[in-house]
Amino acid sequence: KNQVEQSPQSLIILEGKNCTLQCNYTVSPFSNLRWYKQDTGRGPVSLTIMTFSENTKSNGRYTATLDADTKQSSLHITASQLSDSASYICVVRVLVAGRRALTFGSGTRLQVQP
Amino acid sequence: NAGVTQTPKFRILKIGQSMTLQCAQDMNHNYMYWYRQDPGMGLKLIYYSVGAGITDKGEVPNGYNVSRSTTEDFPLRLELAAPSQTSVYFCASSHDQGPNEQFFGPGTRLTVL
């Protein structure tokens, strides 16, 4: 079982619509959680980072939420655009044997159709 | 700044062949990483480096080797390619190991036949 689970695996929406992507994690102790956007054939690019004390953070049309008690995060995309078509990856940073380590989710593949 | 660059973009190897995947960054980052991304799976850390001359194993190091002779370069070596190493390889760098963002290269798609 993945320690960082993302849902749905894939999603198709129409341009202009909103959507929410989910990330549930079981890894601990939690340090921070980051959402990355990965365009096809490219490397991931950071969208936002959430620390333990943050509940909500926005970056343009992207809004991330974090509930550290339930170990859940979401990424809400408002007024989707064709350029939002990509994979969205949730990455949780934890402390392992005194060192910080990253655990990557397998991503949600979003397709925005005209 | 070019950021993180990787070469080649694509490569096909035969079983048993060897090759080196090149990675360079021009952001003066101390930390560099190699990941592999298999279809439908999250990125897995192969090796990382905290500075020139220092490397350490990640989650899936078997079959790979790295070196870090300069701050800028972090090549990944496959000595005896196996079909299980068919994957997309990403190099990344960050300023340090704190919450700082990792910057990723464009990836190298490797197929071993």
GROMACS .gro file of C-alpha atoms in nm:
model
  227
    1LYS     CA    1   0.000   0.000   0.000
    2ASN     CA    2   0.136   0.339  -0.101
    3GLN     CA    3   0.207   0.569   0.189
    4VAL     CA    4   0.085   0.861  -0.023
    5GLU     CA    5  -0.239   0.782  -0.202
    6GLN     CA    6  -0.388   1.013  -0.462
    7SER     CA    7  -0.736   1.010  -0.607
    8PRO     CA    8  -0.873   0.996  -0.860
    9GLN     CA    9  -0.608   0.833  -1.078
   10SER     CA   10  -0.737   1.025  -1.376
   11LEU     CA   11  -0.997   1.292  -1.439
   12ILE     CA   12  -1.151   1.453  -1.745
   13ILE     CA   13  -1.327   1.788  -1.712
   14LEU     CA   14  -1.450   2.057  -1.947
   15GLU     CA   15  -1.267   2.385  -1.980
   16GLY     CA   16  -1.391   2.641  -1.729
   17LYS     CA   17  -1.504   2.385  -1.474
   18ASN     CA   18  -1.358   2.340  -1.127
   19CYS     CA   19  -1.207   2.021  -0.987
   20THR     CA   20  -1.055   1.889  -0.667
   21LEU     CA   21  -0.774   1.638  -0.639
   22GLN     CA   22  -0.717   1.441  -0.320
   23CYS     CA   23  -0.406   1.325  -0.139
   24ASN     CA   24  -0.413   1.100   0.169
   25TYR     CA   25  -0.092   1.008   0.344
   26THR     CA   26   0.007   0.771   0.622
   27VAL     CA   27   0.376   0.860   0.651
   28SER     CA   28   0.499   1.029   0.967
   29PRO     CA   29   0.638   1.234   1.126
   30PHE     CA   30   0.513   1.492   0.882
   31SER     CA   31   0.738   1.781   0.785
   32ASN     CA   32   0.563   1.937   0.485
   33LEU     CA   33   0.352   1.853   0.181
   34ARG     CA   34   0.407   1.987  -0.167
   35TRP     CA   35   0.195   1.972  -0.482
   36TYR     CA   36   0.376   1.945  -0.814
   37LYS     CA   37   0.244   1.983  -1.168
   38GLN     CA   38   0.402   1.760  -1.431
   39ASP     CA   39   0.332   1.835  -1.794
   40THR     CA   40   0.366   1.545  -2.036
   41GLY     CA   41   0.731   1.482  -2.117
   42ARG     CA   42   0.854   1.733  -1.861
   43GLY     CA   43   0.983   1.727  -1.506
   44PRO     CA   44   0.758   1.818  -1.211
   45VAL     CA   45   0.725   2.184  -1.113
   46SER     CA   46   0.623   2.293  -0.764
   47LEU     CA   47   0.283   2.459  -0.726
   48THR     CA   48   0.262   2.507  -0.352
   49ILE     CA   49   0.398   2.384  -0.022
   50MET     CA   50   0.201   2.324   0.297
   51THR     CA   51   0.355   2.308   0.641
   52PHE     CA   52   0.199   2.159   0.953
   53SER     CA   53   0.046   2.486   1.070
   54GLU     CA   54  -0.107   2.585   0.736
   55ASN     CA   55  -0.463   2.495   0.640
   56THR     CA   56  -0.500   2.670   0.308
   57LYS     CA   57  -0.267   2.823   0.053
   58SER     CA   58  -0.346   2.966  -0.288
   59ASN     CA   59  -0.137   3.011  -0.599
   60GLY     CA   60  -0.350   3.179  -0.863
   61ARG     CA   61  -0.627   2.940  -0.963
   62TYR     CA   62  -0.475   2.663  -0.749
   63THR     CA   63  -0.577   2.631  -0.383
   64ALA     CA   64  -0.427   2.365  -0.160
   65THR     CA   65  -0.570   2.259   0.174
   66LEU     CA   66  -0.418   2.050   0.449
   67ASP     CA   67  -0.575   1.868   0.743
   68ALA     CA   68  -0.281   1.734   0.942
   69ASP     CA   69  -0.514   1.559   1.187
   70THR     CA   70  -0.675   1.341   0.922
   71LYS     CA   71  -0.361   1.342   0.705
   72GLN     CA   72  -0.543   1.468   0.401
   73SER     CA   73  -0.466   1.735   0.145
   74SER     CA   74  -0.656   1.858  -0.155
   75LEU     CA   75  -0.573   2.068  -0.458
   76HIS     CA   76  -0.862   2.269  -0.598
   77ILE     CA   77  -0.835   2.409  -0.949
   78THR     CA   78  -1.074   2.690  -1.034
   79ALA     CA   79  -1.193   2.782  -1.383
   80SER     CA   80  -0.980   2.517  -1.550
   81GLN     CA   81  -0.785   2.593  -1.865
   82LEU     CA   82  -0.653   2.365  -2.136
   83SER     CA   83  -0.302   2.429  -2.002
   84ASP     CA   84  -0.403   2.267  -1.673
   85SER     CA   85  -0.392   1.929  -1.848
   86ALA     CA   86  -0.109   1.752  -1.667
   87SER     CA   87  -0.034   1.510  -1.385
   88TYR     CA   88  -0.054   1.650  -1.034
   89ILE     CA   89   0.173   1.489  -0.779
   90CYS     CA   90   0.147   1.507  -0.402
   91VAL     CA   91   0.480   1.479  -0.220
   92VAL     CA   92   0.512   1.441   0.156
   93ARG     CA   93   0.835   1.514   0.339
   94VAL     CA   94   0.900   1.313   0.653
   95LEU     CA   95   1.184   1.251   0.895
   96VAL     CA   96   1.335   0.903   0.856
   97ALA     CA   97   1.620   0.802   1.087
   98GLY     CA   98   1.698   1.166   1.147
   99ARG     CA   99   1.703   1.252   0.777
  100ARG     CA  100   1.435   1.420   0.573
  101ALA     CA  101   1.292   1.200   0.298
  102LEU     CA  102   1.031   1.254   0.029
  103THR     CA  103   0.748   1.015  -0.049
  104PHE     CA  104   0.580   1.072  -0.385
  105GLY     CA  105   0.223   0.989  -0.475
  106SER     CA  106   0.160   0.830  -0.812
  107GLY     CA  107  -0.027   1.137  -0.931
  108THR     CA  108  -0.364   1.232  -1.075
  109ARG     CA  109  -0.373   1.273  -1.450
  110LEU     CA  110  -0.603   1.564  -1.538
  111GLN     CA  111  -0.732   1.624  -1.888
  112VAL     CA  112  -0.914   1.948  -1.962
  113GLN     CA  113  -1.122   1.932  -2.277
  114PRO     CA  114  -1.254   2.229  -2.477
  115ASN     CA  115   1.974   3.024  -1.605
  116ALA     CA  116   1.923   2.692  -1.779
  117GLY     CA  117   1.817   2.530  -1.450
  118VAL     CA  118   1.858   2.152  -1.451
  119THR     CA  119   1.957   1.996  -1.782
  120GLN     CA  120   1.965   1.628  -1.873
  121THR     CA  121   2.104   1.439  -2.167
  122PRO     CA  122   2.011   1.238  -2.361
  123LYS     CA  123   1.633   1.284  -2.387
  124PHE     CA  124   1.581   0.932  -2.517
  125ARG     CA  125   1.794   0.619  -2.532
  126ILE     CA  126   1.746   0.254  -2.625
  127LEU     CA  127   1.992   0.005  -2.478
  128LYS     CA  128   2.043  -0.366  -2.525
  129ILE     CA  129   2.059  -0.591  -2.220
  130GLY     CA  130   2.407  -0.580  -2.069
  131GLN     CA  131   2.511  -0.250  -2.225
  132SER     CA  132   2.622   0.039  -2.011
  133MET     CA  133   2.558   0.410  -2.032
  134THR     CA  134   2.580   0.734  -1.836
  135LEU     CA  135   2.290   0.973  -1.795
  136GLN     CA  136   2.416   1.328  -1.765
  137CYS     CA  137   2.274   1.591  -1.531
  138ALA     CA  138   2.391   1.947  -1.474
  139GLN     CA  139   2.254   2.246  -1.283
  140ASP     CA  140   2.360   2.608  -1.289
  141MET     CA  141   2.182   2.727  -0.973
  142ASN     CA  142   2.474   2.654  -0.739
  143HIS     CA  143   2.259   2.403  -0.550
  144ASN     CA  144   2.430   2.177  -0.300
  145TYR     CA  145   2.176   1.895  -0.317
  146MET     CA  146   2.120   1.684  -0.627
  147TYR     CA  147   1.901   1.379  -0.678
  148TRP     CA  148   1.827   1.103  -0.925
  149TYR     CA  149   1.477   0.957  -0.949
  150ARG     CA  150   1.310   0.702  -1.169
  151GLN     CA  151   0.945   0.718  -1.265
  152ASP     CA  152   0.774   0.399  -1.375
  153PRO     CA  153   0.429   0.408  -1.539
  154GLY     CA  154   0.154   0.467  -1.284
  155MET     CA  155   0.401   0.487  -0.997
  156GLY     CA  156   0.543   0.767  -0.787
  157LEU     CA  157   0.899   0.883  -0.830
  158LYS     CA  158   1.154   0.668  -0.651
  159LEU     CA  159   1.485   0.807  -0.526
  160ILE     CA  160   1.788   0.625  -0.667
  161TYR     CA  161   2.081   0.828  -0.532
  162TYR     CA  162   2.137   1.173  -0.394
  163SER     CA  163   2.427   1.401  -0.314
  164VAL     CA  164   2.461   1.673  -0.052
  165GLY     CA  165   2.767   1.828  -0.212
  166ALA     CA  166   3.072   1.764  -0.426
  167GLY     CA  167   3.239   1.439  -0.329
  168ILE     CA  168   2.945   1.314  -0.120
  169THR     CA  169   2.683   1.069  -0.244
  170ASP     CA  170   2.438   0.839  -0.074
  171LYS     CA  171   2.191   0.568  -0.168
  172GLY     CA  172   1.823   0.631  -0.198
  173GLU     CA  173   1.535   0.388  -0.206
  174VAL     CA  174   1.628   0.192  -0.524
  175PRO     CA  175   2.007   0.214  -0.583
  176ASN     CA  176   2.075  -0.139  -0.712
  177GLY     CA  177   2.216  -0.143  -1.065
  178TYR     CA  178   2.322   0.222  -1.059
  179ASN     CA  179   2.623   0.427  -0.960
  180VAL     CA  180   2.680   0.800  -0.925
  181SER     CA  181   2.961   1.045  -0.875
  182ARG     CA  182   2.974   1.411  -0.780
  183SER     CA  183   3.308   1.561  -0.867
  184THR     CA  184   3.172   1.915  -0.907
  185THR     CA  185   2.879   2.110  -0.765
  186GLU     CA  186   2.725   2.138  -1.110
  187ASP     CA  187   2.732   1.779  -1.239
  188PHE     CA  188   2.576   1.459  -1.112
  189PRO     CA  189   2.598   1.173  -1.366
  190LEU     CA  190   2.413   0.844  -1.321
  191ARG     CA  191   2.583   0.529  -1.447
  192LEU     CA  192   2.413   0.205  -1.552
  193GLU     CA  193   2.674  -0.068  -1.579
  194LEU     CA  194   2.477  -0.373  -1.699
  195ALA     CA  195   2.144  -0.258  -1.832
  196ALA     CA  196   1.844  -0.479  -1.755
  197PRO     CA  197   1.483  -0.458  -1.880
  198SER     CA  198   1.377  -0.365  -1.524
  199GLN     CA  199   1.566  -0.039  -1.568
  200THR     CA  200   1.331   0.073  -1.845
  201SER     CA  201   1.192   0.394  -1.701
  202VAL     CA  202   1.198   0.771  -1.716
  203TYR     CA  203   1.485   0.917  -1.515
  204PHE     CA  204   1.467   1.260  -1.357
  205CYS     CA  205   1.748   1.458  -1.207
  206ALA     CA  206   1.667   1.729  -0.953
  207SER     CA  207   1.848   1.981  -0.739
  208SER     CA  208   1.774   2.193  -0.434
  209HIS     CA  209   1.952   2.452  -0.228
  210ASP     CA  210   1.947   2.236   0.082
  211GLN     CA  211   1.745   1.959   0.240
  212GLY     CA  212   1.498   2.187   0.414
  213PRO     CA  213   1.158   2.280   0.275
  214ASN     CA  214   1.327   2.429  -0.028
  215GLU     CA  215   1.178   2.328  -0.359
  216GLN     CA  216   1.341   2.064  -0.575
  217PHE     CA  217   1.391   2.171  -0.935
  218PHE     CA  218   1.360   1.891  -1.187
  219GLY     CA  219   1.519   1.836  -1.524
  220PRO     CA  220   1.315   1.736  -1.832
  221GLY     CA  221   1.388   1.365  -1.790
  222THR     CA  222   1.555   1.088  -1.989
  223ARG     CA  223   1.338   0.811  -2.128
  224LEU     CA  224   1.537   0.487  -2.126
  225THR     CA  225   1.428   0.161  -2.284
  226VAL     CA  226   1.625  -0.160  -2.231
  227LEU     CA  227   1.549  -0.437  -2.480
   0.00000   0.00000   0.00000
